[in-house]
Short mmCIF file of C-alpha atoms and ligand atoms in Angstrom, two decimals:
data_model
loop_
_atom_site.label_atom_id
_atom_site.label_comp_id
_atom_site.label_asym_id
_atom_site.label_seq_id
_atom_site.Cartn_x
_atom_site.Cartn_y
_atom_site.Cartn_z
CA MET A 1 -74.67 142.10 58.81
CA PHE A 2 -73.38 143.84 61.96
CA GLU A 3 -73.65 140.91 64.37
CA ASN A 4 -70.01 141.35 65.47
CA SER A 5 -70.30 145.09 65.90
CA GLN A 6 -70.13 146.74 69.33
CA LEU A 7 -72.83 149.06 67.99
CA ARG A 8 -75.31 146.40 66.89
CA ASP A 9 -78.01 147.52 69.37
CA ILE A 10 -77.73 151.08 68.00
CA VAL A 11 -77.91 149.73 64.44
CA ALA A 12 -81.15 147.93 65.36
CA ARG A 13 -82.61 151.13 66.83
CA VAL A 14 -81.69 153.19 63.77
CA GLU A 15 -83.14 150.56 61.46
CA ALA A 16 -86.35 150.66 63.51
CA GLY A 17 -86.47 154.47 63.21
CA GLN A 18 -86.03 155.09 66.94
CA ARG A 19 -84.51 158.21 68.48
CA LEU A 20 -80.97 157.85 69.87
CA SER A 21 -80.07 158.88 73.42
CA PHE A 22 -77.20 160.89 74.91
CA GLU A 23 -75.46 157.61 75.84
CA ASP A 24 -75.86 156.30 72.28
CA GLY A 25 -74.25 159.52 71.02
CA LEU A 26 -71.30 159.11 73.41
CA ARG A 27 -70.75 155.52 72.34
CA LEU A 28 -70.80 156.56 68.68
CA PHE A 29 -68.22 159.31 69.24
CA GLU A 30 -66.02 156.88 71.18
CA SER A 31 -66.25 154.22 68.48
CA ASP A 32 -63.86 153.73 65.56
CA GLU A 33 -66.40 151.65 63.59
CA LEU A 34 -66.62 154.23 60.85
CA TYR A 35 -68.20 151.87 58.37
CA THR A 36 -71.03 150.90 60.76
CA ILE A 37 -71.67 154.55 61.67
CA GLY A 38 -71.61 155.50 57.99
CA TYR A 39 -74.05 152.72 57.11
CA MET A 40 -76.54 154.03 59.69
CA ALA A 41 -76.15 157.68 58.64
CA ASP A 42 -76.59 156.77 54.98
CA LEU A 43 -79.75 154.84 55.82
CA VAL A 44 -81.24 157.88 57.57
CA ARG A 45 -80.03 160.24 54.82
CA ARG A 46 -81.67 158.11 52.12
CA ARG A 47 -84.92 157.87 54.09
CA LYS A 48 -85.07 161.63 54.31
CA ASN A 49 -83.61 162.74 50.99
CA GLY A 50 -83.52 159.69 48.76
CA ARG A 51 -80.90 159.98 46.03
CA LEU A 52 -81.01 163.77 45.94
CA ALA A 53 -78.00 165.90 46.85
CA TYR A 54 -78.50 169.64 47.09
CA PHE A 55 -76.46 172.76 46.56
CA VAL A 56 -77.15 176.49 46.26
CA VAL A 57 -75.57 179.01 43.91
CA ASN A 58 -74.54 181.59 46.45
CA ARG A 59 -71.94 184.07 47.50
CA HIS A 60 -70.52 184.91 50.92
CA LEU A 61 -70.22 188.56 51.84
CA ASN A 62 -68.21 189.56 54.92
CA PRO A 63 -68.75 193.30 55.35
CA THR A 64 -66.11 193.88 58.05
CA ASN A 65 -63.37 191.93 59.81
CA VAL A 66 -63.09 194.49 62.62
CA CYS A 67 -64.37 192.80 65.76
CA TYR A 68 -64.33 193.82 69.40
CA ALA A 69 -64.28 190.16 70.51
CA ARG A 70 -60.94 188.37 70.69
CA CYS A 71 -62.16 184.78 70.40
CA THR A 72 -59.29 182.31 70.67
CA LEU A 73 -60.89 180.15 67.94
CA CYS A 74 -60.93 182.93 65.35
CA ALA A 75 -58.26 184.17 62.93
CA TYR A 76 -60.61 186.45 61.00
CA GLY A 77 -61.48 189.23 63.46
CA VAL A 78 -58.93 192.05 63.95
CA THR A 79 -58.75 195.42 65.71
CA LYS A 80 -59.37 198.57 63.68
CA LYS A 81 -55.62 199.38 63.84
CA ASP A 82 -54.61 196.09 62.21
CA PRO A 83 -53.16 196.61 58.70
CA THR A 84 -55.59 194.03 57.31
CA ALA A 85 -58.66 195.70 58.87
CA TYR A 86 -61.43 196.52 56.39
CA THR A 87 -65.03 197.66 56.40
CA TYR A 88 -66.99 197.88 53.16
CA SER A 89 -69.12 200.91 52.57
CA ILE A 90 -72.71 200.00 51.69
CA GLU A 91 -71.91 200.84 48.04
CA GLU A 92 -68.84 198.57 48.01
CA ALA A 93 -70.80 195.68 49.53
CA VAL A 94 -73.57 196.05 46.95
CA GLN A 95 -70.95 196.27 44.19
CA ARG A 96 -69.35 192.98 45.30
CA ALA A 97 -72.71 191.24 45.35
CA ARG A 98 -73.58 192.64 41.93
CA GLU A 99 -70.30 191.48 40.34
CA THR A 100 -71.23 187.89 41.13
CA THR A 101 -74.78 188.02 39.87
CA SER A 102 -73.47 188.92 36.45
CA ARG A 103 -71.16 185.86 36.43
CA GLU A 104 -73.40 183.05 37.67
CA ALA A 105 -77.06 183.47 38.52
CA ILE A 106 -76.71 183.41 42.30
CA THR A 107 -79.86 183.19 44.41
CA GLU A 108 -78.45 183.73 47.92
CA LEU A 109 -76.15 186.08 49.78
CA HIS A 110 -74.67 184.69 53.01
CA ILE A 111 -73.72 187.79 55.02
CA VAL A 112 -71.71 187.59 58.26
CA GLY A 113 -68.92 189.64 59.74
CA GLY A 114 -67.22 191.02 62.82
CA MET A 115 -68.80 193.12 65.56
CA ASN A 116 -67.28 196.45 64.64
CA PRO A 117 -67.82 199.00 67.45
CA ALA A 118 -67.46 201.88 64.96
CA LEU A 119 -70.58 200.86 63.02
CA PRO A 120 -74.04 202.04 64.09
CA TRP A 121 -76.82 199.42 64.00
CA THR A 122 -78.33 201.28 61.08
CA TYR A 123 -75.37 200.05 58.95
CA TYR A 124 -76.83 196.55 59.23
CA THR A 125 -80.35 197.56 58.23
CA ASP A 126 -79.11 199.98 55.55
CA LEU A 127 -77.00 197.20 54.02
CA LEU A 128 -79.99 194.84 53.80
CA ARG A 129 -82.19 197.59 52.40
CA ALA A 130 -79.65 198.57 49.73
CA LEU A 131 -79.11 194.93 48.68
CA LYS A 132 -82.87 194.31 48.45
CA ARG A 133 -83.33 197.48 46.42
CA GLU A 134 -80.49 196.75 43.96
CA LEU A 135 -80.76 192.93 43.81
CA PRO A 136 -84.36 192.11 44.80
CA GLU A 137 -84.15 188.54 43.47
CA LEU A 138 -81.55 187.51 46.09
CA HIS A 139 -82.40 185.78 49.36
CA LEU A 140 -80.55 187.51 52.20
CA LYS A 141 -79.34 184.93 54.75
CA ALA A 142 -77.70 187.32 57.12
CA TYR A 143 -76.13 187.81 60.54
CA THR A 144 -75.40 185.10 63.08
CA ALA A 145 -77.21 184.95 66.42
CA VAL A 146 -74.08 186.50 67.92
CA GLU A 147 -74.34 189.57 65.67
CA ILE A 148 -78.08 189.82 66.30
CA ALA A 149 -77.60 189.78 70.08
CA TRP A 150 -74.91 192.47 69.65
CA LEU A 151 -77.27 194.58 67.52
CA ALA A 152 -80.01 194.13 70.13
CA ARG A 153 -77.72 195.85 72.63
CA LEU A 154 -77.20 198.72 70.19
CA THR A 155 -80.86 199.14 69.21
CA GLY A 156 -82.14 198.71 72.79
CA LYS A 157 -85.16 196.95 71.27
CA GLY A 158 -84.49 193.42 72.50
CA ILE A 159 -84.03 190.32 70.36
CA GLU A 160 -87.57 190.26 68.90
CA GLY A 161 -87.59 194.00 68.23
CA THR A 162 -84.19 193.83 66.53
CA LEU A 163 -85.22 190.86 64.40
CA GLU A 164 -88.32 192.84 63.38
CA LEU A 165 -86.13 195.77 62.30
CA LEU A 166 -83.89 193.46 60.28
CA LYS A 167 -86.81 191.59 58.73
CA GLU A 168 -88.45 194.82 57.75
CA ALA A 169 -85.15 195.89 56.11
CA GLY A 170 -84.95 192.68 54.04
CA LEU A 171 -83.62 189.84 56.22
CA ASP A 172 -84.93 186.53 54.83
CA SER A 173 -83.26 183.91 57.08
CA LEU A 174 -80.41 183.37 59.56
CA PRO A 175 -77.18 181.43 59.01
CA GLY A 176 -76.07 178.97 61.66
CA GLY A 177 -72.72 180.44 62.71
CA GLY A 178 -71.52 181.43 66.16
CA ALA A 179 -72.93 178.35 67.91
CA GLU A 180 -69.43 176.88 68.44
CA ILE A 181 -69.99 174.44 71.37
CA PHE A 182 -72.84 175.12 73.78
CA ASP A 183 -71.07 173.95 76.95
CA ASP A 184 -70.33 177.18 78.81
CA GLU A 185 -66.97 176.01 80.21
CA ILE A 186 -65.73 175.25 76.70
CA ARG A 187 -67.17 178.56 75.45
CA GLU A 188 -65.05 180.31 78.11
CA GLN A 189 -61.95 178.80 76.52
CA ILE A 190 -62.74 179.36 72.84
CA CYS A 191 -65.07 182.36 72.62
CA ASP A 192 -65.44 184.06 75.98
CA HIS A 193 -66.63 187.32 74.40
CA LYS A 194 -69.53 185.69 72.62
CA ILE A 195 -73.08 185.30 73.89
CA GLY A 196 -73.81 182.24 76.04
CA SER A 197 -75.44 179.13 74.67
CA SER A 198 -78.93 179.96 75.96
CA ASP A 199 -78.78 183.37 74.23
CA TRP A 200 -77.76 181.71 70.94
CA LEU A 201 -80.72 179.36 71.21
CA ASP A 202 -83.05 182.23 72.24
CA VAL A 203 -82.20 184.21 69.08
CA HIS A 204 -83.01 181.21 66.88
CA ARG A 205 -86.18 180.46 68.87
CA ALA A 206 -87.34 184.06 68.41
CA ALA A 207 -86.51 183.98 64.68
CA HIS A 208 -88.44 180.72 64.19
CA LYS A 209 -91.45 182.15 66.05
CA MET A 210 -91.43 185.06 63.59
CA GLY A 211 -91.47 182.63 60.67
CA LEU A 212 -87.80 182.98 59.74
CA PHE A 213 -85.92 179.76 58.96
CA SER A 214 -82.37 179.31 60.18
CA ASN A 215 -79.45 176.88 60.21
CA ALA A 216 -77.31 175.54 63.03
CA THR A 217 -73.61 174.72 63.33
CA MET A 218 -71.18 173.07 65.74
CA LEU A 219 -67.47 173.83 65.81
CA TYR A 220 -65.56 170.64 66.63
CA GLY A 221 -61.98 169.44 66.86
CA HIS A 222 -60.52 171.91 69.41
CA VAL A 223 -60.64 171.50 73.22
CA GLU A 224 -64.04 169.84 73.50
CA GLN A 225 -64.74 166.23 74.53
CA PRO A 226 -67.26 163.82 72.94
CA ARG A 227 -69.81 164.62 75.69
CA HIS A 228 -69.75 168.31 74.73
CA ARG A 229 -70.55 167.42 71.12
CA VAL A 230 -73.43 165.17 72.13
CA ASP A 231 -74.79 167.80 74.54
CA HIS A 232 -74.63 170.40 71.73
CA LEU A 233 -76.48 168.20 69.26
CA ILE A 234 -79.17 167.24 71.75
CA ARG A 235 -79.81 170.88 72.70
CA LEU A 236 -80.31 171.63 69.01
CA ARG A 237 -82.63 168.65 68.65
CA GLU A 238 -84.71 169.91 71.60
CA LEU A 239 -85.12 173.37 70.09
CA GLN A 240 -86.04 171.83 66.76
CA ASP A 241 -88.70 169.70 68.51
CA GLU A 242 -90.12 172.94 69.88
CA THR A 243 -90.02 175.17 66.77
CA GLY A 244 -89.24 173.14 63.64
CA GLY A 245 -87.45 176.21 62.26
CA PHE A 246 -84.01 174.75 61.50
CA GLN A 247 -83.39 173.69 57.94
CA ALA A 248 -79.82 172.42 57.93
CA PHE A 249 -77.09 171.47 60.33
CA ILE A 250 -73.48 172.18 59.39
CA PRO A 251 -70.60 170.62 61.37
CA LEU A 252 -67.65 173.06 61.28
CA ALA A 253 -64.14 171.57 61.37
CA PHE A 254 -61.84 173.70 63.52
CA HIS A 255 -58.91 175.28 61.65
CA PRO A 256 -56.20 176.30 64.14
CA GLU A 257 -53.70 178.27 62.01
CA HIS A 258 -53.24 181.95 63.04
CA THR A 259 -55.67 181.52 65.94
CA GLN A 260 -54.70 181.66 69.61
CA LEU A 261 -55.25 177.88 69.62
CA SER A 262 -52.67 177.23 66.90
CA ARG A 263 -50.96 174.63 69.11
CA LEU A 264 -53.89 172.26 68.41
CA PRO A 265 -53.82 169.92 65.41
CA GLY A 266 -57.47 170.31 64.29
CA PRO A 267 -59.70 167.34 63.39
CA THR A 268 -58.67 164.47 61.10
CA GLY A 269 -60.58 163.28 58.04
CA PHE A 270 -61.78 160.31 60.09
CA ASP A 271 -63.24 162.64 62.71
CA ASP A 272 -64.81 164.82 59.99
CA LEU A 273 -66.74 161.87 58.55
CA ARG A 274 -67.64 160.40 61.93
CA THR A 275 -68.91 163.76 63.25
CA LEU A 276 -70.99 164.35 60.16
CA ALA A 277 -72.52 160.88 60.32
CA ILE A 278 -73.27 161.06 64.05
CA SER A 279 -74.87 164.49 63.55
CA ARG A 280 -77.17 162.93 60.94
CA LEU A 281 -78.07 160.20 63.45
CA LEU A 282 -78.70 162.38 66.52
CA LEU A 283 -80.46 165.22 64.68
CA ASP A 284 -83.32 163.03 63.54
CA ASN A 285 -85.60 166.08 63.21
CA PHE A 286 -83.30 168.16 60.95
CA PRO A 287 -84.23 167.87 57.27
CA HIS A 288 -80.69 168.48 55.96
CA VAL A 289 -77.02 168.05 56.90
CA LYS A 290 -74.40 169.98 54.94
CA ALA A 291 -70.85 168.94 54.17
CA TYR A 292 -69.12 172.33 54.19
CA TRP A 293 -66.48 171.74 51.54
CA ILE A 294 -64.60 174.94 52.41
CA GLN A 295 -63.56 173.29 55.68
CA ILE A 296 -63.30 169.56 54.93
CA GLY A 297 -62.13 169.94 51.34
CA ILE A 298 -64.14 169.24 48.22
CA LYS A 299 -62.97 165.61 47.91
CA LEU A 300 -63.99 164.61 51.42
CA ALA A 301 -67.25 166.56 51.04
CA GLN A 302 -68.06 164.37 48.04
CA VAL A 303 -67.41 161.21 50.11
CA ALA A 304 -69.49 162.71 52.93
CA LEU A 305 -72.56 162.38 50.70
CA HIS A 306 -72.34 158.67 51.61
CA PHE A 307 -71.91 159.44 55.34
CA GLY A 308 -75.10 161.34 56.06
CA ALA A 309 -74.67 164.62 54.18
CA ASP A 310 -77.26 165.56 51.55
CA ASP A 311 -76.04 169.08 50.76
CA LEU A 312 -72.72 170.54 49.60
CA ASP A 313 -73.61 174.13 50.60
CA GLY A 314 -72.76 176.27 47.60
CA THR A 315 -70.52 178.02 45.13
CA ILE A 316 -69.50 180.58 47.84
CA VAL A 317 -67.19 182.64 45.50
CA GLU A 318 -65.20 184.30 48.27
CA GLU A 319 -64.57 182.84 51.74
CA LYS A 320 -62.55 184.69 54.35
CA ILE A 321 -63.24 183.24 57.83
CA THR A 322 -61.80 179.73 57.41
CA HIS A 323 -59.13 180.87 54.95
CA ALA A 324 -57.82 183.31 57.56
CA ALA A 325 -57.34 180.18 59.72
CA GLY A 326 -55.37 178.23 57.13
CA ALA A 327 -57.98 176.53 54.93
CA THR A 328 -56.36 175.16 51.79
CA SER A 329 -59.57 174.64 49.80
CA ALA A 330 -60.46 177.00 46.95
CA VAL A 331 -62.43 180.10 47.97
CA GLY A 332 -65.22 179.29 45.55
CA VAL A 333 -66.29 176.55 43.14
CA PRO A 334 -68.22 176.73 39.83
CA ARG A 335 -71.73 175.27 39.82
CA ASP A 336 -70.85 172.67 37.20
CA ASP A 337 -68.09 171.26 39.41
CA LEU A 338 -70.63 170.67 42.19
CA VAL A 339 -72.96 168.96 39.71
CA GLY A 340 -70.12 166.69 38.50
CA LEU A 341 -69.01 165.74 42.03
CA ILE A 342 -72.56 164.85 43.08
CA ARG A 343 -73.22 162.82 39.93
CA GLN A 344 -70.02 160.87 40.24
CA ALA A 345 -70.89 159.97 43.81
CA GLY A 346 -74.11 158.39 42.52
CA PHE A 347 -76.61 161.05 43.60
CA ILE A 348 -78.96 163.33 41.67
CA PRO A 349 -77.77 166.96 41.81
CA VAL A 350 -80.46 169.48 42.73
CA GLN A 351 -79.84 173.20 42.65
CA ARG A 352 -82.02 174.63 45.42
CA ASP A 353 -82.87 178.04 46.76
CA THR A 354 -82.14 178.88 50.40
CA VAL A 355 -85.39 177.35 51.66
CA TYR A 356 -84.83 174.13 49.68
CA ARG A 357 -87.21 174.80 46.80
CA GLU A 358 -85.93 173.04 43.72
CA ILE A 359 -84.53 175.30 40.97
CA ARG A 360 -83.04 172.69 38.67
CA ARG A 361 -82.41 168.96 38.74
CA TRP A 362 -79.81 167.02 36.72
CA ASP A 363 -81.55 163.64 36.30
O1 LIG B 1 -69.47 181.45 62.97
C1 LIG B 1 -64.63 180.71 63.05
C2 LIG B 1 -66.67 179.28 62.48
C3 LIG B 1 -68.42 180.09 61.27
C4 LIG B 1 -63.10 179.24 62.70
O2 LIG B 1 -75.65 178.64 57.94
C5 LIG B 1 -64.31 178.66 62.33
O3 LIG B 1 -75.64 177.83 55.93
C6 LIG B 1 -63.25 176.72 61.74
O4 LIG B 1 -71.27 179.51 60.16
N1 LIG B 1 -62.05 177.20 62.12
C7 LIG B 1 -68.77 180.67 59.91
N2 LIG B 1 -64.40 177.42 61.86
C8 LIG B 1 -69.24 179.59 58.95
C9 LIG B 1 -70.69 179.27 59.12
C10 LIG B 1 -71.46 178.66 58.01
C11 LIG B 1 -70.79 178.12 56.93
C12 LIG B 1 -71.54 177.58 55.87
C13 LIG B 1 -72.91 177.59 55.88
C14 LIG B 1 -73.56 178.15 56.97
C15 LIG B 1 -75.04 178.21 56.94
C16 LIG B 1 -72.84 178.68 58.05
O5 LIG B 1 -67.14 179.51 61.18
C17 LIG B 1 -68.27 181.01 62.43
C18 LIG B 1 -67.53 180.13 63.41
O6 LIG B 1 -68.42 179.27 64.08
N3 LIG B 1 -65.24 179.59 62.60
N4 LIG B 1 -63.31 180.50 63.11
C19 LIG B 1 -61.93 178.45 62.58
N5 LIG B 1 -60.73 178.92 62.97
#
């Protein structure tokens, strides 16, 4: 079927279930054979997840946008003097979470925010404790590796010790944010205040060793080159070989508006689909790949289910980080809309919890 394709040797390897190399990854990112790449990603996706497509009924909670870091990629973080600066009290944060549970039975809170120098580390543990006390049924997927490394500096207890404190306070798993691109020269240009790549990986390694699952992301479509993307994906694959603790990979499409990189155009729809599909191919040891509809739009996310994605993330309810950077998607979506989109694309919708246990299936 692909005898005229420049990628036919890669097609043969994928069909045979073989692992792809760095060079294969580069060739895929330099190719415009979207259909061939999509065919391979769909093959792998169906081997792993059959006709199922997952989503979670969740809510994002961003406790503060005050952040000491001035990352050029970010439009969300501000100084405490900025008129849009906010920090929820613990009571306000719990109130926001509670409002949602009464509307749609959410099962997960995704909690990430800025690194606010005015907050003591106990704010982070107190928040988890209060949420667990008031809403014990919710899974708390909280704090990126970047926030955890920042907290470790405040607690003085190291990464493991800090994760122990958070776990004891109610932390259930880690989201995948803050990974950006692992190449340190690119990190210098887009997030020079953030931890280095090896620290990001160390936090996830430590979490996995403690039995906490986590996710991983990659921010693409800014100043990076194809080789930086492939390097990023292969470093994730290596850690997953070691620990097996990653559940899902989420490619994050860069949104330039209101960031210090606003001169850049951001990725195209073609690049969104190609990056998602190549991620599915290189990350052969990740069980799930999410199409994050907040960033690529709900319509392309639906199409992405045929390009390697098996998960549409969730209902979200309120999203601030990508919307600060010009996202035009809705800030949340009702569960039934996700079910309809998945069905129409020819897959079986499965509402899952955070660790991919099935809650309901629409056969
Ligand atoms: O950490 C920041 C990225 C992340 C921009 O783990 C930007 O299940 C695009 O990590 N344009 C937050 N992206 C989102 C995230 C996430 C989303 C959904 C599910 C999960 C999960 C994780 O967004 C940040 C950062 O890497 N980001 N600024 C921007 N201008």
